[in-house]
XYZ file of C-alpha atoms in Angstrom:
387
model
C -0.018 0.076 0.024
C 2.770 2.376 0.931
C 4.587 1.506 -2.321
C 1.522 2.306 -4.370
C 1.102 5.603 -2.592
C 4.766 6.475 -3.072
C 4.570 5.543 -6.829
C 1.476 7.777 -7.151
C 3.183 10.690 -5.474
C 6.261 10.298 -7.728
C 4.035 10.117 -10.757
C 2.134 13.222 -9.764
C 5.349 15.049 -9.035
C 6.793 14.025 -12.414
C 3.630 15.263 -14.127
C 3.878 18.653 -12.395
C 7.485 18.940 -13.309
C 6.670 18.071 -16.971
C 3.935 20.695 -17.045
C 6.250 23.399 -15.648
C 8.905 22.511 -18.239
C 6.349 22.728 -21.023
C 5.190 26.045 -19.805
C 8.718 27.406 -19.697
C 9.400 26.041 -23.170
C 6.239 27.673 -24.512
C 7.148 30.984 -22.915
C 10.633 30.713 -24.295
C 9.338 29.857 -27.707
C 6.927 32.913 -27.791
C 9.746 35.141 -26.469
C 12.009 34.055 -29.291
C 9.308 34.661 -31.870
C 8.620 38.106 -30.561
C 12.302 39.047 -30.493
C 12.664 37.668 -33.986
C 9.663 39.677 -35.138
C 11.060 42.842 -33.593
C 14.398 42.228 -35.188
C 12.794 41.768 -38.626
C 10.789 45.075 -38.140
C 13.867 47.037 -37.143
C 15.884 45.579 -39.992
C 13.336 46.033 -42.735
C 11.866 49.438 -41.820
C 14.843 51.566 -43.061
C 15.209 49.477 -46.182
C 11.506 49.972 -46.925
C 11.787 53.690 -46.570
C 14.926 53.940 -48.591
C 13.830 51.845 -51.505
C 10.233 52.946 -51.764
C 9.894 56.406 -53.339
C 6.136 55.971 -53.525
C 5.877 55.260 -49.832
C 8.118 58.285 -49.031
C 5.865 60.624 -50.971
C 2.815 59.214 -49.293
C 4.210 59.570 -45.822
C 5.402 63.224 -46.409
C 2.548 64.602 -48.401
C -0.297 62.143 -47.380
C -1.919 63.187 -50.664
C -3.781 59.815 -51.262
C -5.975 60.182 -48.278
C -8.783 62.395 -49.428
C -10.413 64.275 -46.554
C -13.159 65.364 -46.194
C -14.660 62.193 -47.563
C -17.389 62.132 -50.157
C -17.317 65.783 -51.080
C -17.892 67.306 -54.536
C -15.197 69.923 -55.054
C -17.056 71.148 -58.063
C -19.675 72.552 -55.619
C -17.998 75.007 -53.258
C -21.477 76.309 -52.400
C -21.823 73.077 -50.286
C -19.219 74.676 -47.921
C -21.031 78.066 -47.600
C -18.888 79.517 -50.329
C -21.733 80.802 -52.460
C -19.623 83.411 -54.284
C -16.993 80.895 -55.439
C -16.439 79.016 -58.677
C -14.449 75.800 -59.198
C -12.119 75.652 -62.125
C -9.123 73.678 -63.418
C -5.774 75.075 -64.563
C -3.133 73.195 -66.537
C 0.110 73.611 -64.611
C 2.070 71.664 -67.207
C 1.534 68.845 -69.623
C -0.573 66.139 -67.876
C -1.103 68.178 -64.677
C -4.470 69.638 -63.992
C -4.981 71.673 -60.823
C -8.380 72.063 -59.047
C -8.793 75.664 -57.891
C -11.466 77.613 -56.121
C -11.841 81.318 -56.760
C -13.792 83.327 -54.183
C -14.688 86.905 -54.998
C -15.033 89.667 -52.350
C -18.052 89.062 -50.100
C -19.576 92.339 -51.259
C -20.143 90.792 -54.717
C -21.907 87.671 -53.525
C -25.262 88.705 -54.917
C -23.807 89.599 -58.289
C -21.816 86.372 -58.364
C -24.914 84.182 -58.329
C -25.138 82.147 -61.511
C -22.143 83.692 -63.120
C -19.794 81.793 -65.306
C -15.910 81.353 -65.234
C -15.411 84.328 -67.666
C -17.186 86.673 -65.241
C -15.092 85.572 -62.288
C -11.908 86.007 -64.312
C -12.839 89.535 -65.283
C -13.468 90.451 -61.586
C -9.772 89.860 -60.928
C -8.988 93.278 -62.479
C -11.446 95.215 -60.223
C -8.610 96.609 -58.220
C -9.110 94.492 -55.071
C -6.139 92.633 -53.739
C -5.844 88.919 -54.768
C -4.726 86.262 -52.274
C -3.275 82.935 -53.405
C -3.600 80.546 -50.488
C -1.069 77.656 -50.542
C -2.173 75.025 -48.039
C -0.318 72.505 -45.948
C -0.045 68.760 -46.317
C -2.242 67.826 -43.339
C -4.638 68.665 -40.625
C -4.549 67.509 -37.059
C -6.892 65.769 -34.588
C -7.276 67.742 -31.342
C -7.098 64.710 -29.155
C -3.663 63.615 -30.288
C -2.382 67.184 -30.194
C -3.511 67.515 -26.611
C -1.506 64.432 -25.632
C 1.508 65.970 -27.512
C 1.260 69.218 -25.609
C 1.097 67.424 -22.264
C 4.094 65.270 -22.819
C 6.493 67.375 -24.791
C 7.682 69.283 -21.747
C 8.948 66.021 -20.252
C 11.782 65.576 -22.670
C 12.866 65.175 -26.226
C 12.161 61.375 -26.375
C 8.561 61.827 -25.212
C 8.256 64.717 -27.687
C 9.346 62.442 -30.490
C 6.963 59.650 -29.323
C 4.045 62.068 -29.157
C 4.917 63.411 -32.574
C 4.930 59.886 -33.983
C 1.524 59.301 -32.444
C 0.194 62.487 -34.075
C 1.546 61.548 -37.489
C -0.040 58.098 -37.261
C -3.236 59.833 -36.500
C -2.755 62.121 -39.412
C -2.009 59.229 -41.712
C -4.816 56.892 -40.839
C -7.586 59.079 -39.476
C -9.072 62.387 -40.771
C -5.979 64.388 -41.511
C -5.253 64.852 -45.173
C -7.390 67.720 -46.291
C -8.053 69.182 -49.753
C -9.185 72.764 -50.345
C -12.502 71.976 -48.689
C -10.886 71.533 -45.242
C -12.544 73.571 -42.475
C -9.537 75.767 -41.745
C -8.891 76.526 -45.380
C -12.559 77.451 -46.015
C -12.231 79.570 -42.885
C -9.300 81.523 -44.270
C -11.074 82.111 -47.594
C -14.132 83.463 -45.734
C -11.982 85.918 -43.634
C -10.160 87.238 -46.638
C -13.362 87.536 -48.754
C -15.081 89.410 -45.947
C -12.194 91.944 -46.054
C -12.954 92.582 -49.730
C -10.207 90.492 -51.270
C -10.191 87.789 -54.035
C -8.976 84.405 -52.882
C -7.577 81.563 -55.017
C -7.137 78.249 -53.265
C -5.498 75.602 -55.452
C -4.894 71.962 -54.650
C -1.305 70.947 -55.546
C -0.752 68.132 -57.993
C -1.894 64.860 -56.415
C -4.046 66.618 -53.767
C -7.821 66.854 -53.917
C -8.995 66.373 -57.474
C -5.756 67.523 -59.025
C -3.788 65.123 -61.157
C -0.156 64.036 -60.820
C 2.240 63.120 -58.102
C 3.506 65.600 -55.504
C 7.231 66.602 -55.466
C 8.829 69.771 -54.155
C 9.666 70.932 -57.679
C 6.167 69.987 -58.842
C 4.422 71.931 -56.055
C 6.636 74.991 -56.759
C 5.739 74.768 -60.456
C 2.054 74.652 -59.550
C 2.214 77.703 -57.352
C 4.203 79.586 -60.020
C 1.663 78.730 -62.681
C -1.277 79.920 -60.518
C 0.618 83.206 -59.898
C 1.215 83.835 -63.566
C -2.377 82.996 -64.385
C -3.635 85.526 -61.858
C -1.205 88.264 -62.965
C -2.351 87.899 -66.580
C -5.858 88.795 -65.419
C -5.479 91.072 -62.354
C -3.783 94.036 -63.947
C -2.290 96.329 -61.316
C -4.004 94.616 -58.341
C -1.901 93.456 -55.499
C -1.155 89.728 -55.478
C -0.298 88.265 -52.053
C 0.746 84.684 -51.106
C -0.570 83.124 -47.883
C 1.235 79.850 -47.184
C 0.322 77.606 -44.316
C 2.629 74.819 -42.929
C 3.955 72.961 -46.014
C 2.553 75.879 -48.031
C 5.139 78.175 -46.422
C 7.938 76.304 -48.054
C 6.026 76.349 -51.398
C 5.492 80.119 -50.962
C 9.096 81.019 -50.353
C 10.326 78.635 -53.068
C 8.044 80.378 -55.591
C 8.978 83.890 -54.406
C 12.645 83.078 -55.003
C 11.863 81.679 -58.476
C 10.035 84.905 -59.283
C 12.935 86.969 -57.992
C 15.165 85.090 -60.483
C 12.764 86.349 -63.153
C 13.019 89.923 -61.866
C 9.552 89.789 -60.182
C 8.997 90.660 -56.555
C 5.780 89.428 -54.887
C 3.660 92.181 -53.353
C 3.509 90.417 -50.068
C 3.806 87.017 -48.363
C 2.119 85.713 -45.234
C 3.746 82.736 -43.625
C 1.503 80.815 -41.067
C 2.866 77.972 -39.082
C 6.140 78.096 -40.982
C 8.906 75.537 -40.468
C 12.642 75.722 -40.867
C 14.265 72.476 -42.108
C 17.729 73.913 -41.671
C 17.438 73.584 -37.871
C 14.664 70.960 -37.424
C 14.054 67.517 -38.718
C 11.313 67.038 -41.307
C 8.291 67.565 -38.970
C 5.819 65.270 -40.663
C 7.568 61.969 -41.394
C 6.075 59.027 -39.521
C 9.428 57.170 -39.050
C 11.586 60.171 -38.146
C 11.679 58.927 -34.483
C 13.503 55.896 -35.709
C 16.505 57.926 -37.059
C 16.441 60.412 -34.083
C 16.637 57.767 -31.446
C 19.229 55.327 -32.800
C 22.548 57.112 -33.072
C 24.823 55.777 -35.748
C 22.007 54.109 -37.763
C 21.966 57.082 -40.203
C 25.526 56.024 -41.295
C 24.203 52.701 -42.549
C 20.671 53.715 -43.402
C 20.535 57.290 -44.674
C 17.394 59.279 -43.876
C 14.861 58.488 -46.570
C 14.418 62.104 -47.566
C 18.155 62.513 -48.163
C 17.931 61.084 -51.651
C 14.424 62.316 -52.411
C 15.574 65.919 -52.094
C 12.689 67.305 -50.132
C 14.556 70.482 -49.139
C 12.250 73.599 -48.781
C 15.092 75.783 -47.832
C 12.894 78.410 -46.221
C 15.791 80.040 -44.277
C 17.856 80.535 -47.375
C 14.784 81.760 -49.255
C 13.913 84.459 -46.771
C 17.484 85.796 -47.049
C 16.874 86.346 -50.745
C 13.259 87.601 -50.598
C 12.456 91.332 -51.045
C 8.654 91.071 -50.417
C 7.069 92.483 -47.143
C 6.582 89.402 -44.831
C 4.065 88.684 -42.110
C 4.662 85.709 -39.772
C 1.660 84.280 -37.976
C 2.129 81.518 -35.364
C 0.323 79.975 -32.436
C 2.303 79.643 -29.274
C 0.764 76.168 -28.713
C 1.447 74.850 -32.209
C 2.605 71.312 -31.661
C 3.531 70.562 -35.254
C 5.955 73.383 -35.723
C 7.172 74.924 -32.499
C 7.069 78.741 -32.365
C 10.855 79.178 -31.900
C 11.319 77.898 -35.456
C 9.270 80.697 -36.914
C 10.915 83.178 -34.589
C 14.334 82.068 -35.980
C 13.106 82.600 -39.483
C 11.709 86.025 -38.531
C 15.137 87.085 -37.217
C 16.734 85.991 -40.425
C 14.186 87.826 -42.461
C 14.612 91.054 -40.413
C 18.337 90.880 -40.934
C 17.867 90.496 -44.665
C 15.389 93.383 -44.909
C 14.255 95.380 -41.823
C 11.710 95.369 -39.065
C 9.406 97.675 -40.959
C 8.911 95.201 -43.778
C 8.929 92.027 -41.757
C 6.317 91.522 -39.002
C 5.714 88.668 -36.510
C 2.342 88.136 -34.708
C 1.926 85.334 -32.193
C -1.212 84.004 -30.706
C -1.542 82.993 -27.039
C -1.365 79.287 -26.301
C -4.336 79.631 -24.029
C -6.555 80.265 -27.019
C -6.037 76.646 -28.189
C -5.480 77.390 -31.909
C -2.731 74.851 -32.273
C -1.629 74.374 -35.899
C -4.842 75.130 -37.889
C -7.032 77.412 -35.897
C -5.676 81.008 -36.391
C -8.576 81.844 -38.772
C -10.831 81.784 -35.690
C -9.177 84.711 -33.982
C -11.319 87.912 -34.105
C -8.081 90.024 -34.327
C -7.011 88.377 -37.535
C -8.966 90.572 -39.972
C -7.408 93.806 -38.619
C -3.965 92.153 -38.657
C -4.377 91.230 -42.310
C -5.944 94.590 -43.272
C -3.036 96.496 -41.619
C -0.475 94.336 -43.509
C -2.182 94.877 -46.858
C -2.277 98.674 -46.266
C 1.476 98.664 -46.044
C 1.966 97.053 -49.474
């Protein structure tokens, strides 16, 4: 009897030992698989970015995500722009740009039912003409709030939050065409002041054809400017660039200077300086920032794709009056970047021709909300009167 009990105890103990061993083996197997998967991801990520030009363009410009969804850009009236016409301009062979032209608000009754020819004729009525060059993305407030909370705790957390924001931009509601709320908002502000507003979508954005590149975007802006000048006579023509559009604006201004043409004025909202900062809207930029030495083996993907936007060098060459607009709580482009560019521009011209207006962080305008500020119309009006 004792022998049977002893054998049973030994058998039970052996079973428990075997179960523990199998459990450890399973845990070890899963750990190895996880480590291998992590190794593969870290190994392939830089190769994927370097080798895929299409992926690079998508991550930088996010032009394939069409937001707002299910909108008809042929119908600006659907966005309360009832004195606006939709048209298409041929930037170069094979490139068609979708453009909205909003006339001054005082003409809204007269504008009802008018055709493209009427809108074109109004450009020579003596009212200033604004060409609004938009950014590459919008932002979700929730992710930005997280970013604002954590960025003060250090650079690593700042990069992590930025990555979260870009992922949000890429997969949620954050690539906008000319129908985006903040762009419509700017058009309404300018129209109410008595100005014409042209809002083009760059190639590949909205319903415009083609693929976006830095040279291509600059070519598009240059074409829109020339098209406007051919029809606006002696009216002022002013660029308003936002975010990515500030790089396009300064690129175009320098191209015009090379042709002996000086823009009447340039407004730079949420401008970035790539000379002193990493590209602020690349989803994998954290990878290169946090792994010292990896750049030697795996060059940053934008190094060979030549996305430059040399805004600092451009403002040194520009001769146009400049107005910088920036929110203190902008989490995409920190305000010190714009202040550095302002200082460079003042050195190149003078403080009379270059102005900087900041908006308190407590207002919560972030990267896209400056159009909401009740002071903005007077700020713009004063700037235009100096031109």
